[in-house]
Coordinates of C-alpha atoms in Angstrom, one line a residue:
Chain U
X95 CA 21.7 13.4 -34.4
X96 CA 24.4 14.8 -32.3
X97 CA 24.1 15.9 -28.8
X98 CA 26.4 18.9 -29.3
X99 CA 26.6 21.6 -26.8
X100 CA 25.1 24.9 -28.0
X101 CA 27.1 28.1 -27.9
X102 CA 27.1 29.5 -24.4
X103 CA 26.5 33.1 -23.6
X104 CA 28.3 35.3 -21.1
X105 CA 27.3 32.9 -18.3
X106 CA 28.9 30.0 -19.9
X107 CA 31.3 29.7 -16.9
X108 CA 28.4 28.4 -14.8
X109 CA 28.3 24.7 -14.5
X110 CA 25.5 23.0 -16.4
X111 CA 22.8 21.8 -14.0
X112 CA 22.1 18.8 -16.2
X113 CA 24.9 16.4 -15.5
X114 CA 26.2 14.5 -18.5
X115 CA 23.7 16.1 -20.8
X116 CA 24.0 18.5 -23.6
X117 CA 21.2 21.0 -23.8
X118 CA 19.6 21.0 -27.3
X119 CA 18.5 24.1 -28.9
X120 CA 15.0 24.5 -30.3
X121 CA 16.4 24.5 -33.8
X122 CA 18.3 21.2 -33.3
X123 CA 15.2 19.6 -31.8
X124 CA 12.8 20.6 -34.5
X125 CA 15.4 19.5 -37.2
X126 CA 15.8 16.2 -35.4
X127 CA 12.1 15.4 -34.9
X128 CA 11.2 16.6 -38.4
X129 CA 13.7 14.1 -39.9
X130 CA 12.2 10.8 -39.3
X131 CA 10.4 9.1 -36.4
X132 CA 12.0 5.8 -35.2
X133 CA 8.5 4.6 -34.2
X134 CA 7.1 2.1 -36.6
X135 CA 3.5 1.2 -36.8
X136 CA 2.3 -2.2 -38.1
X137 CA 0.8 -0.7 -41.3
X138 CA 3.7 1.7 -42.2
X139 CA 5.0 -0.5 -45.0
X140 CA 1.5 -1.1 -46.4
X141 CA -0.1 2.4 -46.4
X142 CA 1.4 5.7 -47.2
X143 CA 1.7 8.3 -44.4
X144 CA -1.4 10.4 -44.1
X145 CA -5.0 10.3 -43.1
X146 CA -5.7 6.8 -44.5
X147 CA -2.9 5.3 -42.4
X148 CA -4.2 7.1 -39.3
X149 CA -7.7 5.8 -39.9
X150 CA -6.4 2.2 -40.4
X151 CA -4.4 2.5 -37.2
X152 CA -7.4 3.7 -35.2
X153 CA -9.6 0.9 -36.6
X154 CA -6.9 -1.7 -35.7
X155 CA -7.0 -0.3 -32.1
X156 CA -10.8 -0.7 -32.0
X157 CA -10.5 -4.2 -33.3
X158 CA -7.8 -5.1 -30.8
X159 CA -9.8 -3.7 -27.9
X160 CA -12.7 -5.8 -29.1
X161 CA -10.4 -8.9 -29.2
X162 CA -9.1 -8.0 -25.7
X163 CA -12.6 -7.6 -24.2
X164 CA -13.8 -10.8 -25.9
X165 CA -10.7 -12.7 -24.8
X166 CA -11.4 -11.9 -21.1
X167 CA -14.8 -13.5 -21.6
X168 CA -13.2 -16.5 -23.3
X169 CA -10.9 -17.0 -20.3
X170 CA -13.9 -16.7 -17.9
X171 CA -15.9 -19.3 -19.8
X172 CA -12.8 -21.6 -20.2
X173 CA -12.1 -21.4 -16.5
X174 CA -15.6 -22.3 -15.6
X175 CA -15.5 -25.2 -18.0
X176 CA -12.1 -26.4 -16.8
X177 CA -12.9 -26.2 -13.1
X178 CA -16.5 -27.2 -13.2
X179 CA -17.1 -24.9 -10.2
X180 CA -14.1 -26.2 -8.4
X181 CA -11.8 -23.2 -8.9
X182 CA -10.8 -23.1 -5.3
X183 CA -9.5 -26.7 -5.5
X184 CA -7.6 -26.1 -8.7
X185 CA -6.0 -23.0 -7.3
X186 CA -5.5 -24.5 -3.9
X187 CA -1.8 -24.1 -4.3
X188 CA -2.3 -20.3 -4.5
X189 CA -4.7 -20.0 -1.6
X190 CA -1.8 -18.7 0.5
X191 CA -1.8 -15.0 -0.3
X192 CA 2.0 -14.9 -0.4
X193 CA 2.0 -17.6 -3.1
X194 CA -0.7 -15.8 -5.0
X195 CA 1.3 -12.6 -4.8
X196 CA 4.4 -14.5 -6.1
X197 CA 2.3 -16.0 -9.0
X198 CA 1.5 -12.4 -9.9
X199 CA 5.1 -11.3 -9.7
X200 CA 6.4 -14.2 -11.9
X201 CA 3.6 -14.0 -14.4
X202 CA 4.1 -10.3 -14.9
X203 CA 7.9 -10.6 -15.0
X204 CA 7.5 -13.2 -17.7
X205 CA 5.1 -11.3 -19.8
X206 CA 6.6 -7.9 -19.0
X207 CA 3.1 -6.5 -18.8
X208 CA 1.0 -6.0 -15.7
X209 CA -1.9 -5.2 -18.0
X210 CA -1.7 -8.7 -19.3
X211 CA -1.7 -10.3 -15.9
X212 CA -4.5 -8.2 -14.6
X213 CA -6.6 -8.7 -17.7
X214 CA -6.1 -12.5 -17.4
X215 CA -7.0 -12.3 -13.6
X216 CA -10.1 -10.3 -14.5
X217 CA -11.2 -13.2 -16.8
X218 CA -10.3 -15.8 -14.3
X219 CA -12.2 -14.0 -11.5
X220 CA -15.2 -13.8 -13.8
X221 CA -14.9 -17.6 -14.2
X222 CA -14.9 -18.3 -10.5
X223 CA -11.3 -17.6 -9.2
X224 CA -11.8 -16.5 -5.6
X225 CA -11.1 -12.9 -4.8
X226 CA -8.8 -13.9 -1.9
X227 CA -6.5 -15.4 -4.6
X228 CA -7.1 -12.7 -7.3
X229 CA -6.3 -9.7 -5.1
X230 CA -2.8 -10.8 -4.2
X231 CA -2.1 -11.8 -7.8
X232 CA -3.1 -8.2 -8.8
X233 CA -0.7 -6.8 -6.1
X234 CA 2.1 -9.1 -7.4
X235 CA 1.5 -7.8 -11.0
X236 CA 2.4 -4.4 -9.6
X237 CA 5.8 -5.7 -8.4
X238 CA 6.5 -7.8 -11.5
X239 CA 6.0 -4.9 -13.9
X240 CA 8.9 -3.0 -12.4
X241 CA 11.3 -5.6 -13.8
X242 CA 11.2 -4.1 -17.3
X243 CA 12.6 -0.7 -16.4
X244 CA 15.1 -2.3 -14.1
X245 CA 16.4 -4.4 -17.0
X246 CA 16.4 -1.3 -19.2
X247 CA 18.6 0.5 -16.6
X248 CA 21.2 -2.3 -16.4
X249 CA 21.8 -1.7 -20.1
X250 CA 23.5 1.6 -19.0
X251 CA 26.3 -0.2 -17.3
X252 CA 29.1 1.3 -19.5
X253 CA 29.0 4.6 -17.7
X254 CA 29.1 4.4 -13.9
X255 CA 27.3 7.6 -13.2
X256 CA 24.6 7.0 -15.9
X257 CA 24.1 3.6 -14.5
X258 CA 23.8 4.8 -10.9
X259 CA 21.2 7.4 -11.9
X260 CA 19.3 5.1 -14.2
X261 CA 19.3 2.2 -11.7
X262 CA 18.0 4.5 -8.9
X263 CA 15.2 5.8 -11.2
X264 CA 14.2 2.2 -12.0
X265 CA 14.4 0.8 -8.5
X266 CA 12.5 3.7 -6.9
X267 CA 9.5 2.0 -8.6
X268 CA 10.5 -1.4 -7.2
X269 CA 10.9 0.0 -3.7
X270 CA 7.5 1.8 -3.9
X271 CA 5.6 -1.2 -5.1
X272 CA 7.2 -3.5 -2.6
X273 CA 6.4 -1.1 0.2
X274 CA 2.9 -0.8 -1.0
X275 CA 2.4 -4.5 -0.8
X276 CA 4.1 -4.7 2.6
X277 CA 1.6 -2.1 3.9
X278 CA -1.6 -2.9 2.0
X279 CA -1.5 -6.8 1.8
X280 CA -1.6 -7.4 5.5
X281 CA -4.2 -4.6 5.8
X282 CA -6.3 -6.3 3.2
X283 CA -6.0 -9.7 4.8
X284 CA -7.0 -8.2 8.2
X285 CA -9.8 -6.0 7.1
X286 CA -10.8 -6.8 3.5
X287 CA -11.1 -3.1 2.7
X288 CA -10.2 -3.4 -1.0
X289 CA -12.6 -6.3 -1.5
X290 CA -15.4 -4.4 0.2
X291 CA -15.0 -1.1 -1.5
X292 CA -14.4 -2.6 -4.9
X293 CA -17.4 -4.9 -4.4
X294 CA -19.6 -1.9 -3.6
X295 CA -18.3 0.0 -6.6
X296 CA -18.6 -2.9 -9.0
X297 CA -22.1 -3.6 -7.9
X298 CA -23.1 0.1 -8.5
X299 CA -21.4 0.2 -11.9
X300 CA -22.7 -3.1 -13.3
X301 CA -26.2 -2.7 -12.1
X302 CA -26.0 -5.9 -10.0
X303 CA -26.8 -3.8 -7.0
X304 CA -30.2 -3.0 -8.5
X305 CA -29.1 0.3 -10.2
X306 CA -29.4 -0.7 -13.8
X307 CA -30.6 -4.2 -14.2
X308 CA -32.9 -3.6 -17.2
X309 CA -30.4 -2.0 -19.5
X310 CA -29.3 -3.8 -22.6
X311 CA -25.8 -5.3 -22.4
X312 CA -24.4 -3.9 -25.7
X313 CA -20.8 -4.7 -25.1
X314 CA -21.6 -8.2 -23.8
X315 CA -23.7 -8.9 -26.8
X316 CA -21.0 -7.6 -29.2
X317 CA -18.3 -9.7 -27.7
X318 CA -20.3 -12.9 -27.3
X319 CA -19.7 -14.2 -30.9
X320 CA -15.9 -14.7 -30.3
X321 CA -16.5 -16.5 -27.0
X322 CA -19.1 -18.7 -28.7
X323 CA -16.8 -19.5 -31.6
X324 CA -13.9 -20.6 -29.3
X325 CA -16.4 -22.4 -27.1
X326 CA -17.8 -24.4 -30.1
X327 CA -14.3 -25.2 -31.3
X328 CA -13.3 -26.7 -28.0
X329 CA -16.7 -28.3 -27.2
X330 CA -15.7 -31.8 -28.6
X331 CA -12.7 -32.0 -26.2
X332 CA -13.1 -33.8 -23.0
X333 CA -13.3 -31.9 -19.7
X334 CA -11.2 -30.3 -18.5
X335 CA -9.1 -30.0 -21.7
X336 CA -11.7 -28.0 -23.6
X337 CA -11.7 -25.4 -20.8
X338 CA -8.0 -25.3 -20.6
X339 CA -7.6 -24.8 -24.3
X340 CA -10.1 -21.9 -24.1
X341 CA -8.0 -20.4 -21.3
X342 CA -4.9 -20.8 -23.4
X343 CA -6.6 -19.2 -26.4
X344 CA -7.9 -16.3 -24.3
X345 CA -4.4 -15.7 -22.8
X346 CA -2.8 -15.7 -26.2
X347 CA -5.4 -13.3 -27.5
X348 CA -4.9 -11.0 -24.5
X349 CA -1.1 -11.0 -25.0
X350 CA -1.4 -10.3 -28.7
X351 CA -4.0 -7.6 -28.4
X352 CA -2.3 -5.7 -25.6
X353 CA 1.0 -5.9 -27.5
X354 CA -0.6 -4.7 -30.6
X355 CA -2.6 -1.9 -28.9
X356 CA 0.6 -0.7 -27.2
X357 CA 2.5 -0.6 -30.5
X358 CA -0.1 1.3 -32.5
X359 CA -1.0 3.7 -29.7
X360 CA 2.7 4.6 -29.3
X361 CA 2.6 5.9 -33.0
X362 CA -0.8 7.5 -32.7
X363 CA -0.5 9.2 -29.3
X364 CA 3.1 10.3 -29.2
X365 CA 2.1 13.9 -29.9
X366 CA -0.4 13.9 -27.0
X367 CA 2.1 12.3 -24.7
X368 CA 4.6 15.0 -25.6
X369 CA 2.0 17.7 -24.8
X370 CA 1.3 16.1 -21.4
X371 CA 4.9 15.8 -20.5
X372 CA 5.8 19.4 -21.6
X373 CA 2.9 20.6 -19.4
X374 CA 4.2 18.8 -16.4
X375 CA 7.8 20.2 -16.5
X376 CA 8.6 22.7 -13.7
X377 CA 5.4 21.9 -11.8
X378 CA 4.9 19.9 -8.6
X379 CA 4.7 16.2 -7.8
X380 CA 0.9 16.1 -8.4
X381 CA 1.5 17.1 -12.0
X382 CA 4.2 14.4 -12.2
X383 CA 1.7 11.8 -10.9
X384 CA -1.0 13.1 -13.4
X385 CA 1.4 13.0 -16.3
X386 CA 2.5 9.5 -15.5
X387 CA -1.0 8.3 -15.3
X388 CA -2.1 10.0 -18.5
X389 CA 1.0 8.9 -20.5
X390 CA 0.6 5.3 -19.3
X391 CA -3.1 5.2 -20.1
X392 CA -2.2 6.6 -23.6
X393 CA 0.4 4.0 -24.4
X394 CA -1.5 1.3 -22.4
X395 CA 1.7 0.1 -20.7
X396 CA 3.4 1.1 -17.5
X397 CA 6.5 -0.8 -18.5
X398 CA 6.8 1.4 -21.6
X399 CA 6.1 4.6 -19.7
X400 CA 8.5 3.9 -16.9
X401 CA 11.2 2.5 -19.2
X402 CA 11.2 5.6 -21.5
X403 CA 12.2 7.7 -18.4
X404 CA 15.3 5.6 -17.7
X405 CA 17.6 7.1 -20.3
X406 CA 16.4 10.5 -19.3
X407 CA 17.2 9.8 -15.7
X408 CA 20.5 8.1 -16.6
X409 CA 21.7 11.2 -18.5
X410 CA 20.7 13.4 -15.6
X411 CA 18.1 15.3 -17.5
X412 CA 15.5 14.4 -15.0
X413 CA 16.3 13.9 -11.3
X414 CA 15.2 10.9 -9.2
X415 CA 12.7 13.2 -7.3
X416 CA 11.2 14.2 -10.6
X417 CA 10.9 10.6 -11.9
X418 CA 9.4 9.3 -8.7
X419 CA 5.9 10.9 -9.0
X420 CA 5.8 9.9 -12.7
X421 CA 6.3 6.2 -11.8
X422 CA 3.5 6.4 -9.2
X423 CA 1.2 7.9 -11.9
X424 CA 2.1 5.1 -14.2
X425 CA 0.9 2.6 -11.6
X426 CA -2.5 4.3 -11.7
X427 CA -2.6 4.8 -15.5
X428 CA -1.9 1.1 -16.1
X429 CA -5.2 0.1 -14.3
X430 CA -7.1 1.4 -17.3
X431 CA -6.4 -1.7 -19.3
X432 CA -8.0 -4.1 -16.8
X433 CA -11.0 -1.8 -16.5
X434 CA -11.4 -1.8 -20.2
X435 CA -11.0 -5.6 -20.3
X436 CA -13.8 -6.0 -17.8
X437 CA -16.2 -4.1 -20.1
X438 CA -17.1 -7.2 -22.0
X439 CA -18.3 -9.2 -19.0
X440 CA -22.0 -9.3 -18.2
X441 CA -24.2 -10.3 -15.2
X442 CA -22.6 -11.6 -12.0
X443 CA -19.4 -12.3 -14.0
X444 CA -19.2 -8.7 -14.8
X445 CA -19.4 -7.7 -11.2
X446 CA -16.6 -10.0 -10.2
X447 CA -14.4 -9.2 -13.1
X448 CA -14.9 -5.5 -12.7
X449 CA -14.3 -5.9 -9.0
X450 CA -10.8 -7.3 -9.7
X451 CA -10.1 -4.4 -12.1
X452 CA -11.3 -2.0 -9.5
X453 CA -9.1 -3.6 -6.9
X454 CA -6.1 -2.8 -9.1
X455 CA -7.1 0.8 -9.3
X456 CA -8.0 1.2 -5.6
X457 CA -4.8 -0.5 -4.5
X458 CA -2.7 1.9 -6.5
X459 CA -4.7 4.9 -5.5
X460 CA -4.4 3.8 -1.8
X461 CA -0.7 3.1 -2.1
X462 CA -0.1 6.6 -3.6
X463 CA -2.2 8.3 -1.0
X464 CA -0.6 6.5 1.9
X465 CA 3.0 6.3 0.9
X466 CA 3.3 9.6 -1.0
X467 CA 1.0 11.3 1.4
X468 CA 3.0 10.6 4.5
X469 CA 6.4 12.3 4.4
X470 CA 8.2 9.6 6.4
X471 CA 7.0 6.8 4.0
X472 CA 7.5 9.0 0.9
X473 CA 11.2 9.2 1.5
X474 CA 11.7 5.4 1.9
X475 CA 11.7 4.5 -1.8
X476 CA 14.0 7.4 -2.6
X477 CA 16.4 6.4 0.1
X478 CA 16.3 2.7 -0.7
X479 CA 16.8 3.3 -4.4
X480 CA 19.7 5.8 -3.9
X481 CA 21.4 3.4 -1.5
X482 CA 21.0 0.4 -3.8
X483 CA 22.1 2.3 -6.9
X484 CA 25.1 3.7 -5.1
X485 CA 26.2 0.2 -4.0
X486 CA 25.4 -1.3 -7.3
X487 CA 27.5 1.3 -9.2
X488 CA 30.5 0.3 -7.1
X489 CA 29.8 -3.4 -7.0
X490 CA 27.5 -4.7 -9.8
X491 CA 26.7 -7.9 -8.0
X492 CA 24.3 -5.9 -5.8
X493 CA 22.2 -5.1 -8.9
X494 CA 22.3 -8.7 -10.1
X495 CA 21.3 -10.0 -6.7
X496 CA 18.4 -7.5 -6.6
X497 CA 17.2 -8.4 -10.1
X498 CA 17.4 -12.1 -9.7
X499 CA 16.4 -12.2 -6.0
X500 CA 13.3 -10.0 -6.2
X501 CA 11.9 -11.1 -9.5
X502 CA 13.0 -14.8 -9.9
X503 CA 14.5 -16.5 -6.8
X504 CA 12.3 -15.2 -4.0
X505 CA 9.0 -15.8 -5.9
X506 CA 10.2 -19.2 -7.2
X507 CA 11.4 -20.4 -3.8
X508 CA 8.3 -19.2 -1.9
X509 CA 6.0 -21.0 -4.4
X510 CA 8.2 -24.1 -4.3
X511 CA 8.4 -24.1 -0.5
X512 CA 4.6 -23.7 -0.1
X513 CA 3.9 -26.4 -2.6
X514 CA 6.3 -28.9 -1.0
X515 CA 5.5 -28.3 2.7
Chain R
X131 CA 26.8 52.0 -3.5
X132 CA 24.5 54.9 -3.9
X133 CA 21.5 52.7 -3.9
X134 CA 19.2 55.2 -2.2
X135 CA 19.1 57.6 -5.1
X136 CA 17.0 55.3 -7.4
X137 CA 15.0 53.7 -4.8
X138 CA 11.2 54.2 -5.1
X139 CA 9.8 54.4 -1.6
X140 CA 6.4 53.2 -2.8
X141 CA 7.9 49.8 -3.8
X142 CA 7.4 47.3 -1.0
X143 CA 10.5 45.5 0.4
X144 CA 10.7 41.8 0.0
X145 CA 10.3 40.2 3.5
X146 CA 13.5 38.2 3.4
X147 CA 15.8 41.0 2.2
X148 CA 17.5 43.7 4.2
X149 CA 16.4 47.2 3.3
X150 CA 18.8 49.2 1.0
X151 CA 21.2 51.7 2.4
X152 CA 19.9 55.1 3.4
X153 CA 21.5 58.4 4.2
X154 CA 21.8 57.3 7.8
X155 CA 23.7 54.2 6.7
X156 CA 26.4 56.3 5.0
X157 CA 29.8 55.5 6.4
X158 CA 31.5 57.9 8.8
X159 CA 34.5 55.9 9.7
X160 CA 36.9 53.3 8.2
X161 CA 35.2 50.6 10.2
X162 CA 31.8 51.6 9.0
X163 CA 33.1 51.6 5.4
X164 CA 34.4 48.1 5.9
X165 CA 31.1 47.0 7.4
X166 CA 29.2 48.5 4.5
X167 CA 31.4 46.8 2.0
X168 CA 31.0 43.4 3.7
X169 CA 27.3 43.9 3.7
X170 CA 27.3 44.8 0.1
X171 CA 29.4 41.8 -0.8
X172 CA 27.0 39.5 1.1
X173 CA 24.0 41.0 -0.7
X174 CA 25.8 40.7 -4.1
X175 CA 26.7 37.1 -3.3
X176 CA 23.1 36.2 -2.4
X177 CA 21.9 37.8 -5.6
X178 CA 24.4 35.9 -7.7
X179 CA 23.4 32.6 -6.0
X180 CA 19.8 33.3 -6.6
X181 CA 20.5 34.0 -10.3
X182 CA 22.7 30.9 -10.5
X183 CA 19.9 28.8 -9.1
X184 CA 17.3 30.4 -11.4
X185 CA 19.6 29.9 -14.5
X186 CA 20.3 26.3 -13.5
X187 CA 16.6 25.6 -13.2
X188 CA 15.9 27.3 -16.5
X189 CA 18.5 25.3 -18.3
X190 CA 17.3 22.1 -16.7
X191 CA 13.7 22.8 -17.9
X192 CA 15.1 23.6 -21.4
X193 CA 17.0 20.3 -21.5
X194 CA 13.9 18.5 -20.3
X195 CA 11.7 20.1 -23.0
X196 CA 14.4 19.2 -25.6
X197 CA 14.5 15.5 -24.5
X198 CA 10.7 15.3 -24.6
X199 CA 10.8 16.6 -28.1
X200 CA 12.7 13.4 -28.8
X201 CA 10.0 11.2 -27.2
X202 CA 9.6 9.1 -30.4
X203 CA 13.3 8.0 -29.9
X204 CA 12.8 7.3 -26.2
X205 CA 9.6 5.4 -26.8
X206 CA 11.3 3.3 -29.6
X207 CA 14.1 2.4 -27.1
X208 CA 11.8 1.7 -24.1
X209 CA 12.2 -2.0 -24.4
X210 CA 14.6 -4.5 -22.8
X211 CA 17.8 -4.9 -24.9
X212 CA 18.6 -8.5 -24.0
X213 CA 22.2 -8.3 -25.4
X214 CA 22.8 -5.4 -23.0
X215 CA 21.3 -7.4 -20.1
X216 CA 23.6 -10.3 -21.1
X217 CA 26.6 -7.9 -21.1
X218 CA 25.6 -6.7 -17.7
X219 CA 25.6 -10.3 -16.2
X220 CA 28.9 -11.0 -17.9
X221 CA 30.3 -7.9 -16.3
X222 CA 29.0 -9.0 -12.9
X223 CA 30.7 -12.4 -13.4
X224 CA 34.0 -10.7 -14.5
X225 CA 33.8 -8.5 -11.4
X226 CA 33.2 -11.5 -9.1
X227 CA 35.9 -13.7 -10.6
X228 CA 38.3 -10.7 -10.6
X229 CA 37.6 -10.1 -7.0
X230 CA 38.0 -13.8 -6.2
X231 CA 41.4 -13.8 -8.0
X232 CA 42.5 -10.7 -6.1
X233 CA 41.5 -12.3 -2.8
X234 CA 43.4 -15.5 -3.6
X235 CA 46.5 -13.4 -4.6
X236 CA 46.2 -11.7 -1.2
X237 CA 46.1 -15.0 0.6
X238 CA 49.2 -16.3 -1.2
X239 CA 51.2 -13.1 -0.3
X240 CA 54.0 -13.8 2.2
X241 CA 53.0 -13.0 5.7
X242 CA 54.5 -9.9 7.4
X243 CA 55.3 -8.1 4.1
X244 CA 52.8 -5.4 3.1
X245 CA 51.7 -5.1 -0.5
X246 CA 53.4 -1.8 -1.1
X247 CA 56.8 -3.2 0.0
X248 CA 56.3 -6.2 -2.3
X249 CA 55.5 -3.9 -5.2
X250 CA 58.7 -2.0 -4.7
X251 CA 60.7 -5.2 -4.8
X252 CA 62.6 -5.2 -8.2
X253 CA 62.2 -8.9 -8.3
X254 CA 58.4 -8.7 -8.4
X255 CA 58.2 -5.9 -10.9
X256 CA 55.7 -6.4 -13.8
X257 CA 57.3 -6.7 -17.2

């Protein structure tokens, strides 16, 4: 499909407001979208397009969500078996919040999915991982997830202006999430506000606080078989190996299910996502935040949601100020996965797992309210991203130092230094 | 210029605009004609600027809607292309080594002779 410039009217002497972008006419667009979608679902080659394929796709999402929820329980049980109630000793190396934060950054940068890291952390917390360690890991996951769109943006290196715009749109997310941690992590260490509010909410929602103790745990009962199956397979192994294998199986199931859900939902929900985005155009930043949250919850991946905006920012179709609220919304939308993952936990485990998932949500809501709500703070990510992108367009080593420094060297060195000294 | 003839007095004036010309504003001298023309030009310019901004915004929204119609393509490409990432780091290395070579060349240049002078020297001309 060609990006040809449509015929201009009498006002054609006016400069196009959309730098580097040709405006497509409605006819061109419908002809293009009607042709063939490049999105491929896992069952496309097996089932003909139509209702049957849609039903199979939705069923596969339901099964994947079941696997995800069960896998969180498997991790929790595995962690309990592996540590034998000594989780703090096992995770002693991460008891320093900065190290736990860096573990979160590295784990998410490696999996390119904050949902994966947070879901695993939910399982570990249910198995006894102390909240003082789990909370910084969750915050680190927020930083690590921004690597994906930054790597997508460096792919636009061939055109200097496109690269500058794309890199700014990607790093505004980096700057925001770094600033959020700089403000909220010390506040959390000093006051424990996230732990307290999430604890209260988790207690109220799971019935541990006396609200709903008599209710039947349907989800917990439904997901128990997979947990029991993995448990019985690893039972003959000596401690702590059985537990460690359970954790590895749980992690693998979480990675697979989240990847699969993302892939299928992209195909199923693209129409909904379009409607949400069309509705947000020309409206204010609140609509931008809401559209980011909804689109991310729809595709179950903040990496995908923020990465899809990079070519649009690079071409100049969307400005940095329009992309910025969208990325904040995707921080909020991505918390849906961990909340979903916490559904399968029951009893006290449920309260702890849900508490970690709620910390993720509360942290992102607080960061958005504080940073985006205060004009002085709101401008910092934009200024930082604009400056860095400008320098990087002139001298690409700036971009390389940023990518390697923030996502690999700094976390690696901090963990190594804390472990050694 | 005769803007008073079709002005409806019941229509409220926008707060940020000057009122249209009335009979009392009709020019009586050359200076007044000049002043009226200048004022008209300023008004016209402001209107054109407003229209330009509106048109630019309309076109931007149109382009944004068009790109969102191609969301399938953008979603399909919303993944890291590792060959492009490799290309980026190769470009960074080229940029660094190129700069290093340029710095070394500058160090080897004879002292006291500026670069421009050396470039004009027929003996150093590139072939």
